[in-house]
Amino acid sequence: MDQKMFCFQCEQTAQCQGCTGAAGVCGKSAGNAKLQDQLTGALIGLARAAQGKEGLLTRETDRVMLEGLFATVTNVSFDDEAIQELMDRVHEEAGFLYPSCMACPACVAEDYDMEELWQADEDIRSLKSLLLFGVRGMAAYAYHAWVLGYEDKTVNRFFYKALAAVGTDHYGMKELLPLVMEVGEVNLICMALLDRANTETYGTPQPTEVTMTVEKGPFIVVTGHDLYDLKQLLDQTAGKGVNVYTHGEMLPAHGYPELKKYPHLKGHFGTAWQNQQREFAHLPAPILFTTNCLMPPKESYADRVFTTEVVAYPEMVHIGEDKDFTPVIQKALELGGYPEDRTFTGINGGSTLTTGFGHGAILAAADQIVEGVKSGAIRHFFLVGGCDGARPGRNYYTEFVKKTPADTVVLTLACGKFRFNDLDLGTVAGLPRLLDMGQCNDAYGAIRVALALADAFGCGVNDLPLSLVLSWFEQKAVCILLTLLHLGIKNIRLGPTLPAFLSPNVLNFLVENYGIAPITTPEEDLKAILEKG
């Protein structure tokens, strides 16, 4: 086993050899992992072919690039056939750029051999991994904006530039480090684009209380991140006696005016993605997976799993581009749901959740927040969130939030919030102490709030009474972290461990220049943060 490759599914440095039997860690076969590497190599080949031929790139080329990168994000595609079809499309686009030499073994558009990356010098491998993982995460955000009709040429072109660099063997740390930081810069543009796409399409999120009670009768659970898919499903289920419940990162959908107006969007089911195999067991309803966060379905519910977009799993029913959700609706009617209303809870026993505190809602209360800080009612802000996972040690975030003082505010986003978002922390300065800002896709909102507060107080972001305590897991977390570093934000605490794919030299660079530190214990970290002010 090559111990140099990082496996996001297993959260460790180890080449994926297929660990279906290893406590169900990821369920990804060795063949599937190899195919994803081959798809990545094909995308790098396409990127190299595009260098100097940007004028020949089409929307279809860009779409293939986005879909290909998104398909290699953690827990998206387990389907060998779907990955091979994507690879064929990538090769077809590369052939359009170099039609006369695709058969040439030394062709500039030849697929990159990923073993060259995994076997490279550890510092080069570390920086190229940051570059690759970062653009994979950014591609997910760009894809969500794309399906709503929003795109940005700067973002799209950067994918080719970054991947071409991954496939270049003469780049050293001097050339790669600025490119890694550029991921953060371009991802900021990408996240702003997605924020505009969502708010212009569905409205500005509003604070909304969401029940975890599932009403009797047929229902569908929608998970992932894609608001467009949810909207299509709500349209198609209207008037059919089928209710819809969000799961995981779809929770913030309840705050959007154009989605919450549907009376059959009833509430939220379950907690974070890593608990799905337990929570979906024997569920009398179908589950629609719209983006990443799919885990191998257990036999107890495999017959009711549906996928769409780039999500794919062998033998599962896939909803294509026509977005005809009839099979999902029919399955809901067939299963019938629960015979009586059933109330579920979060991991801490709470049965309601509050969401919708995006940057629009928080900045609308900016005067109230500023006055709260000036009066001493609000002592500190914590941004506690990020990507969750199954690895032990993540209960740290639950305990951290529980122990935050009553004169502090906890901002949160992404699936990490399910560790504590059912807690009742009360209020401070007339505001809820726990403010859910949305999906990982909404990280731009947290940045907007931080910059606005810094402007209001006439200081830099690093001078604010604001601390970032983040959990990280996969590629989306990588690109968000790089954006925070691009903005010069320092002293971020990361956990449950620091990224294992970083070499000591690269990690030391981040520690020395940005003050990145691993979490310790909730008590020690809170004491250090609050003593510093």
PDB file of N, CA and C in Angstrom, residues 406-481:
ATOM      1  N   ALA A 406     -22.105  32.741  28.174  1.00  0.00           N
ATOM      2  CA  ALA A 406     -23.415  33.288  27.809  1.00  0.00           C
ATOM      3  C   ALA A 406     -23.323  34.647  27.141  1.00  0.00           C
ATOM      4  N   ASP A 407     -22.185  35.323  27.214  1.00  0.00           N
ATOM      5  CA  ASP A 407     -22.036  36.631  26.565  1.00  0.00           C
ATOM      6  C   ASP A 407     -21.271  36.519  25.243  1.00  0.00           C
ATOM      7  N   THR A 408     -21.353  35.357  24.612  1.00  0.00           N
ATOM      8  CA  THR A 408     -20.696  35.142  23.318  1.00  0.00           C
ATOM      9  C   THR A 408     -21.725  34.660  22.290  1.00  0.00           C
ATOM     10  N   VAL A 409     -21.366  34.836  21.012  1.00  0.00           N
ATOM     11  CA  VAL A 409     -22.217  34.419  19.899  1.00  0.00           C
ATOM     12  C   VAL A 409     -21.492  33.330  19.116  1.00  0.00           C
ATOM     13  N   VAL A 410     -22.222  32.277  18.736  1.00  0.00           N
ATOM     14  CA  VAL A 410     -21.653  31.194  17.939  1.00  0.00           C
ATOM     15  C   VAL A 410     -22.264  31.238  16.545  1.00  0.00           C
ATOM     16  N   LEU A 411     -21.447  31.559  15.566  1.00  0.00           N
ATOM     17  CA  LEU A 411     -21.840  31.465  14.166  1.00  0.00           C
ATOM     18  C   LEU A 411     -21.476  30.069  13.682  1.00  0.00           C
ATOM     19  N   THR A 412     -22.294  29.489  12.822  1.00  0.00           N
ATOM     20  CA  THR A 412     -21.973  28.156  12.331  1.00  0.00           C
ATOM     21  C   THR A 412     -22.470  27.965  10.916  1.00  0.00           C
ATOM     22  N   LEU A 413     -21.832  27.049  10.219  1.00  0.00           N
ATOM     23  CA  LEU A 413     -22.264  26.665   8.874  1.00  0.00           C
ATOM     24  C   LEU A 413     -21.661  25.307   8.544  1.00  0.00           C
ATOM     25  N   ALA A 414     -22.152  24.729   7.448  1.00  0.00           N
ATOM     26  CA  ALA A 414     -21.730  23.413   6.968  1.00  0.00           C
ATOM     27  C   ALA A 414     -22.244  22.313   7.895  1.00  0.00           C
ATOM     28  N   CYS A 415     -21.917  21.064   7.556  1.00  0.00           N
ATOM     29  CA  CYS A 415     -22.529  19.936   8.271  1.00  0.00           C
ATOM     30  C   CYS A 415     -21.957  19.745   9.665  1.00  0.00           C
ATOM     31  N   GLY A 416     -20.837  20.405   9.989  1.00  0.00           N
ATOM     32  CA  GLY A 416     -20.288  20.298  11.331  1.00  0.00           C
ATOM     33  C   GLY A 416     -21.248  20.789  12.398  1.00  0.00           C
ATOM     34  N   LYS A 417     -22.208  21.640  12.000  1.00  0.00           N
ATOM     35  CA  LYS A 417     -23.129  22.214  12.980  1.00  0.00           C
ATOM     36  C   LYS A 417     -24.079  21.192  13.591  1.00  0.00           C
ATOM     37  N   PHE A 418     -24.248  20.029  12.935  1.00  0.00           N
ATOM     38  CA  PHE A 418     -25.169  19.043  13.474  1.00  0.00           C
ATOM     39  C   PHE A 418     -24.664  18.426  14.771  1.00  0.00           C
ATOM     40  N   ARG A 419     -23.431  18.720  15.118  1.00  0.00           N
ATOM     41  CA  ARG A 419     -22.922  18.281  16.413  1.00  0.00           C
ATOM     42  C   ARG A 419     -23.583  19.054  17.550  1.00  0.00           C
ATOM     43  N   PHE A 420     -24.156  20.242  17.239  1.00  0.00           N
ATOM     44  CA  PHE A 420     -24.663  21.088  18.328  1.00  0.00           C
ATOM     45  C   PHE A 420     -25.864  21.952  17.944  1.00  0.00           C
ATOM     46  N   ASN A 421     -26.360  21.867  16.707  1.00  0.00           N
ATOM     47  CA  ASN A 421     -27.379  22.847  16.292  1.00  0.00           C
ATOM     48  C   ASN A 421     -28.762  22.605  16.882  1.00  0.00           C
ATOM     49  N   ASP A 422     -28.940  21.533  17.637  1.00  0.00           N
ATOM     50  CA  ASP A 422     -30.212  21.343  18.326  1.00  0.00           C
ATOM     51  C   ASP A 422     -30.150  21.817  19.780  1.00  0.00           C
ATOM     52  N   LEU A 423     -29.037  22.433  20.163  1.00  0.00           N
ATOM     53  CA  LEU A 423     -28.901  22.986  21.510  1.00  0.00           C
ATOM     54  C   LEU A 423     -29.628  24.320  21.607  1.00  0.00           C
ATOM     55  N   ASP A 424     -30.182  24.606  22.759  1.00  0.00           N
ATOM     56  CA  ASP A 424     -30.777  25.917  23.026  1.00  0.00           C
ATOM     57  C   ASP A 424     -29.776  26.714  23.853  1.00  0.00           C
ATOM     58  N   LEU A 425     -29.097  27.637  23.194  1.00  0.00           N
ATOM     59  CA  LEU A 425     -28.075  28.433  23.877  1.00  0.00           C
ATOM     60  C   LEU A 425     -28.622  29.752  24.403  1.00  0.00           C
ATOM     61  N   GLY A 426     -29.916  29.992  24.188  1.00  0.00           N
ATOM     62  CA  GLY A 426     -30.490  31.241  24.666  1.00  0.00           C
ATOM     63  C   GLY A 426     -30.177  32.402  23.748  1.00  0.00           C
ATOM     64  N   THR A 427     -30.248  33.615  24.297  1.00  0.00           N
ATOM     65  CA  THR A 427     -30.035  34.832  23.504  1.00  0.00           C
ATOM     66  C   THR A 427     -28.993  35.717  24.169  1.00  0.00           C
ATOM     67  N   VAL A 428     -28.491  36.659  23.401  1.00  0.00           N
ATOM     68  CA  VAL A 428     -27.583  37.680  23.913  1.00  0.00           C
ATOM     69  C   VAL A 428     -27.793  38.936  23.080  1.00  0.00           C
ATOM     70  N   ALA A 429     -27.931  40.067  23.736  1.00  0.00           N
ATOM     71  CA  ALA A 429     -28.153  41.354  23.066  1.00  0.00           C
ATOM     72  C   ALA A 429     -29.347  41.286  22.112  1.00  0.00           C
ATOM     73  N   GLY A 430     -30.354  40.507  22.481  1.00  0.00           N
ATOM     74  CA  GLY A 430     -31.551  40.408  21.664  1.00  0.00           C
ATOM     75  C   GLY A 430     -31.448  39.492  20.472  1.00  0.00           C
ATOM     76  N   LEU A 431     -30.342  38.750  20.368  1.00  0.00           N
ATOM     77  CA  LEU A 431     -30.121  37.826  19.250  1.00  0.00           C
ATOM     78  C   LEU A 431     -29.929  36.406  19.771  1.00  0.00           C
ATOM     79  N   PRO A 432     -30.307  35.396  18.966  1.00  0.00           N
ATOM     80  CA  PRO A 432     -29.976  34.026  19.369  1.00  0.00           C
ATOM     81  C   PRO A 432     -28.461  33.881  19.469  1.00  0.00           C
ATOM     82  N   ARG A 433     -28.007  33.147  20.449  1.00  0.00           N
ATOM     83  CA  ARG A 433     -26.565  32.956  20.585  1.00  0.00           C
ATOM     84  C   ARG A 433     -26.008  32.033  19.508  1.00  0.00           C
ATOM     85  N   LEU A 434     -26.850  31.170  18.949  1.00  0.00           N
ATOM     86  CA  LEU A 434     -26.420  30.245  17.902  1.00  0.00           C
ATOM     87  C   LEU A 434     -27.064  30.662  16.585  1.00  0.00           C
ATOM     88  N   LEU A 435     -26.239  31.042  15.613  1.00  0.00           N
ATOM     89  CA  LEU A 435     -26.727  31.546  14.335  1.00  0.00           C
ATOM     90  C   LEU A 435     -26.242  30.642  13.208  1.00  0.00           C
ATOM     91  N   ASP A 436     -27.178  29.905  12.597  1.00  0.00           N
ATOM     92  CA  ASP A 436     -26.848  28.998  11.498  1.00  0.00           C
ATOM     93  C   ASP A 436     -26.815  29.777  10.195  1.00  0.00           C
ATOM     94  N   MET A 437     -25.627  29.883   9.599  1.00  0.00           N
ATOM     95  CA  MET A 437     -25.452  30.673   8.390  1.00  0.00           C
ATOM     96  C   MET A 437     -25.632  29.871   7.104  1.00  0.00           C
ATOM     97  N   GLY A 438     -25.845  28.548   7.205  1.00  0.00           N
ATOM     98  CA  GLY A 438     -26.140  27.786   5.997  1.00  0.00           C
ATOM     99  C   GLY A 438     -25.218  26.625   5.732  1.00  0.00           C
ATOM    100  N   GLN A 439     -25.132  26.271   4.444  1.00  0.00           N
ATOM    101  CA  GLN A 439     -24.316  25.150   3.990  1.00  0.00           C
ATOM    102  C   GLN A 439     -22.835  25.538   3.965  1.00  0.00           C
ATOM    103  N   CYS A 440     -21.986  24.526   3.679  1.00  0.00           N
ATOM    104  CA  CYS A 440     -20.589  24.847   3.398  1.00  0.00           C
ATOM    105  C   CYS A 440     -20.520  25.750   2.165  1.00  0.00           C
ATOM    106  N   ASN A 441     -21.495  25.604   1.266  1.00  0.00           N
ATOM    107  CA  ASN A 441     -21.578  26.459   0.080  1.00  0.00           C
ATOM    108  C   ASN A 441     -21.765  27.928   0.439  1.00  0.00           C
ATOM    109  N   ASP A 442     -22.188  28.205   1.686  1.00  0.00           N
ATOM    110  CA  ASP A 442     -22.482  29.567   2.107  1.00  0.00           C
ATOM    111  C   ASP A 442     -21.358  30.200   2.915  1.00  0.00           C
ATOM    112  N   ALA A 443     -20.155  29.628   2.856  1.00  0.00           N
ATOM    113  CA  ALA A 443     -19.036  30.165   3.633  1.00  0.00           C
ATOM    114  C   ALA A 443     -18.745  31.617   3.271  1.00  0.00           C
ATOM    115  N   TYR A 444     -19.077  32.000   2.039  1.00  0.00           N
ATOM    116  CA  TYR A 444     -18.894  33.396   1.630  1.00  0.00           C
ATOM    117  C   TYR A 444     -19.640  34.342   2.565  1.00  0.00           C
ATOM    118  N   GLY A 445     -20.801  33.906   3.073  1.00  0.00           N
ATOM    119  CA  GLY A 445     -21.583  34.749   3.969  1.00  0.00           C
ATOM    120  C   GLY A 445     -20.838  35.064   5.243  1.00  0.00           C
ATOM    121  N   ALA A 446     -20.137  34.080   5.790  1.00  0.00           N
ATOM    122  CA  ALA A 446     -19.360  34.311   7.005  1.00  0.00           C
ATOM    123  C   ALA A 446     -18.244  35.312   6.746  1.00  0.00           C
ATOM    124  N   ILE A 447     -17.651  35.217   5.560  1.00  0.00           N
ATOM    125  CA  ILE A 447     -16.595  36.167   5.197  1.00  0.00           C
ATOM    126  C   ILE A 447     -17.168  37.575   5.086  1.00  0.00           C
ATOM    127  N   ARG A 448     -18.346  37.688   4.463  1.00  0.00           N
ATOM    128  CA  ARG A 448     -19.000  38.991   4.341  1.00  0.00           C
ATOM    129  C   ARG A 448     -19.266  39.606   5.714  1.00  0.00           C
ATOM    130  N   VAL A 449     -19.730  38.804   6.638  1.00  0.00           N
ATOM    131  CA  VAL A 449     -20.026  39.306   7.979  1.00  0.00           C
ATOM    132  C   VAL A 449     -18.752  39.758   8.677  1.00  0.00           C
ATOM    133  N   ALA A 450     -17.695  38.954   8.589  1.00  0.00           N
ATOM    134  CA  ALA A 450     -16.423  39.311   9.237  1.00  0.00           C
ATOM    135  C   ALA A 450     -15.873  40.617   8.675  1.00  0.00           C
ATOM    136  N   LEU A 451     -15.896  40.759   7.370  1.00  0.00           N
ATOM    137  CA  LEU A 451     -15.380  41.985   6.750  1.00  0.00           C
ATOM    138  C   LEU A 451     -16.234  43.192   7.127  1.00  0.00           C
ATOM    139  N   ALA A 452     -17.552  43.006   7.206  1.00  0.00           N
ATOM    140  CA  ALA A 452     -18.445  44.107   7.562  1.00  0.00           C
ATOM    141  C   ALA A 452     -18.223  44.544   9.011  1.00  0.00           C
ATOM    142  N   LEU A 453     -18.029  43.583   9.905  1.00  0.00           N
ATOM    143  CA  LEU A 453     -17.762  43.927  11.303  1.00  0.00           C
ATOM    144  C   LEU A 453     -16.428  44.655  11.440  1.00  0.00           C
ATOM    145  N   ALA A 454     -15.424  44.183  10.707  1.00  0.00           N
ATOM    146  CA  ALA A 454     -14.125  44.861  10.744  1.00  0.00           C
ATOM    147  C   ALA A 454     -14.263  46.300  10.267  1.00  0.00           C
ATOM    148  N   ASP A 455     -15.061  46.501   9.234  1.00  0.00           N
ATOM    149  CA  ASP A 455     -15.279  47.859   8.723  1.00  0.00           C
ATOM    150  C   ASP A 455     -16.018  48.707   9.759  1.00  0.00           C
ATOM    151  N   ALA A 456     -17.007  48.105  10.420  1.00  0.00           N
ATOM    152  CA  ALA A 456     -17.793  48.852  11.406  1.00  0.00           C
ATOM    153  C   ALA A 456     -16.942  49.294  12.596  1.00  0.00           C
ATOM    154  N   PHE A 457     -15.976  48.469  12.974  1.00  0.00           N
ATOM    155  CA  PHE A 457     -15.126  48.788  14.115  1.00  0.00           C
ATOM    156  C   PHE A 457     -13.816  49.460  13.711  1.00  0.00           C
ATOM    157  N   GLY A 458     -13.629  49.652  12.404  1.00  0.00           N
ATOM    158  CA  GLY A 458     -12.432  50.318  11.931  1.00  0.00           C
ATOM    159  C   GLY A 458     -11.159  49.559  12.234  1.00  0.00           C
ATOM    160  N   CYS A 459     -11.195  48.241  12.053  1.00  0.00           N
ATOM    161  CA  CYS A 459     -10.018  47.430  12.343  1.00  0.00           C
ATOM    162  C   CYS A 459      -9.903  46.320  11.311  1.00  0.00           C
ATOM    163  N   GLY A 460      -8.865  45.521  11.406  1.00  0.00           N
ATOM    164  CA  GLY A 460      -8.718  44.373  10.543  1.00  0.00           C
ATOM    165  C   GLY A 460      -9.493  43.190  11.091  1.00  0.00           C
ATOM    166  N   VAL A 461      -9.742  42.194  10.247  1.00  0.00           N
ATOM    167  CA  VAL A 461     -10.477  41.016  10.691  1.00  0.00           C
ATOM    168  C   VAL A 461      -9.764  40.336  11.847  1.00  0.00           C
ATOM    169  N   ASN A 462      -8.432  40.296  11.795  1.00  0.00           N
ATOM    170  CA  ASN A 462      -7.673  39.622  12.850  1.00  0.00           C
ATOM    171  C   ASN A 462      -7.714  40.367  14.175  1.00  0.00           C
ATOM    172  N   ASP A 463      -8.207  41.610  14.155  1.00  0.00           N
ATOM    173  CA  ASP A 463      -8.324  42.391  15.389  1.00  0.00           C
ATOM    174  C   ASP A 463      -9.709  42.289  16.012  1.00  0.00           C
ATOM    175  N   LEU A 464     -10.633  41.643  15.325  1.00  0.00           N
ATOM    176  CA  LEU A 464     -11.982  41.477  15.851  1.00  0.00           C
ATOM    177  C   LEU A 464     -12.011  40.479  17.004  1.00  0.00           C
ATOM    178  N   PRO A 465     -13.007  40.592  17.883  1.00  0.00           N
ATOM    179  CA  PRO A 465     -13.201  39.544  18.907  1.00  0.00           C
ATOM    180  C   PRO A 465     -13.895  38.340  18.252  1.00  0.00           C
ATOM    181  N   LEU A 466     -13.190  37.736  17.307  1.00  0.00           N
ATOM    182  CA  LEU A 466     -13.728  36.646  16.495  1.00  0.00           C
ATOM    183  C   LEU A 466     -12.689  35.542  16.380  1.00  0.00           C
ATOM    184  N   SER A 467     -13.098  34.327  16.662  1.00  0.00           N
ATOM    185  CA  SER A 467     -12.198  33.182  16.546  1.00  0.00           C
ATOM    186  C   SER A 467     -12.837  32.109  15.687  1.00  0.00           C
ATOM    187  N   LEU A 468     -12.027  31.496  14.818  1.00  0.00           N
ATOM    188  CA  LEU A 468     -12.500  30.444  13.930  1.00  0.00           C
ATOM    189  C   LEU A 468     -12.026  29.088  14.456  1.00  0.00           C
ATOM    190  N   VAL A 469     -12.973  28.231  14.745  1.00  0.00           N
ATOM    191  CA  VAL A 469     -12.675  26.888  15.238  1.00  0.00           C
ATOM    192  C   VAL A 469     -13.369  25.927  14.282  1.00  0.00           C
ATOM    193  N   LEU A 470     -12.604  25.344  13.374  1.00  0.00           N
ATOM    194  CA  LEU A 470     -13.184  24.642  12.238  1.00  0.00           C
ATOM    195  C   LEU A 470     -12.873  23.146  12.250  1.00  0.00           C
ATOM    196  N   SER A 471     -13.855  22.386  11.807  1.00  0.00           N
ATOM    197  CA  SER A 471     -13.626  20.966  11.537  1.00  0.00           C
ATOM    198  C   SER A 471     -13.452  20.821  10.034  1.00  0.00           C
ATOM    199  N   TRP A 472     -12.542  19.986   9.636  1.00  0.00           N
ATOM    200  CA  TRP A 472     -12.309  19.830   8.202  1.00  0.00           C
ATOM    201  C   TRP A 472     -12.417  18.358   7.852  1.00  0.00           C
ATOM    202  N   PHE A 473     -12.802  18.100   6.590  1.00  0.00           N
ATOM    203  CA  PHE A 473     -12.902  16.701   6.169  1.00  0.00           C
ATOM    204  C   PHE A 473     -12.492  16.527   4.718  1.00  0.00           C
ATOM    205  N   GLU A 474     -13.091  17.257   3.796  1.00  0.00           N
ATOM    206  CA  GLU A 474     -12.834  16.961   2.399  1.00  0.00           C
ATOM    207  C   GLU A 474     -12.480  18.201   1.584  1.00  0.00           C
ATOM    208  N   GLN A 475     -12.569  18.058   0.253  1.00  0.00           N
ATOM    209  CA  GLN A 475     -12.005  19.052  -0.637  1.00  0.00           C
ATOM    210  C   GLN A 475     -12.656  20.425  -0.524  1.00  0.00           C
ATOM    211  N   LYS A 476     -13.947  20.483  -0.213  1.00  0.00           N
ATOM    212  CA  LYS A 476     -14.590  21.778  -0.040  1.00  0.00           C
ATOM    213  C   LYS A 476     -13.962  22.531   1.126  1.00  0.00           C
ATOM    214  N   ALA A 477     -13.617  21.807   2.165  1.00  0.00           N
ATOM    215  CA  ALA A 477     -12.982  22.436   3.314  1.00  0.00           C
ATOM    216  C   ALA A 477     -11.613  22.989   2.940  1.00  0.00           C
ATOM    217  N   VAL A 478     -10.918  22.318   2.023  1.00  0.00           N
ATOM    218  CA  VAL A 478      -9.595  22.773   1.601  1.00  0.00           C
ATOM    219  C   VAL A 478      -9.689  24.123   0.906  1.00  0.00           C
ATOM    220  N   CYS A 479     -10.615  24.262  -0.045  1.00  0.00           N
ATOM    221  CA  CYS A 479     -10.673  25.527  -0.789  1.00  0.00           C
ATOM    222  C   CYS A 479     -11.163  26.668   0.092  1.00  0.00           C
ATOM    223  N   ILE A 480     -12.052  26.381   1.051  1.00  0.00           N
ATOM    224  CA  ILE A 480     -12.496  27.435   1.973  1.00  0.00           C
ATOM    225  C   ILE A 480     -11.335  27.879   2.854  1.00  0.00           C
ATOM    226  N   LEU A 481     -10.554  26.923   3.359  1.00  0.00           N
ATOM    227  CA  LEU A 481      -9.385  27.276   4.167  1.00  0.00           C
ATOM    228  C   LEU A 481      -8.427  28.150   3.369  1.00  0.00           C
TER     229      LEU A 481
END
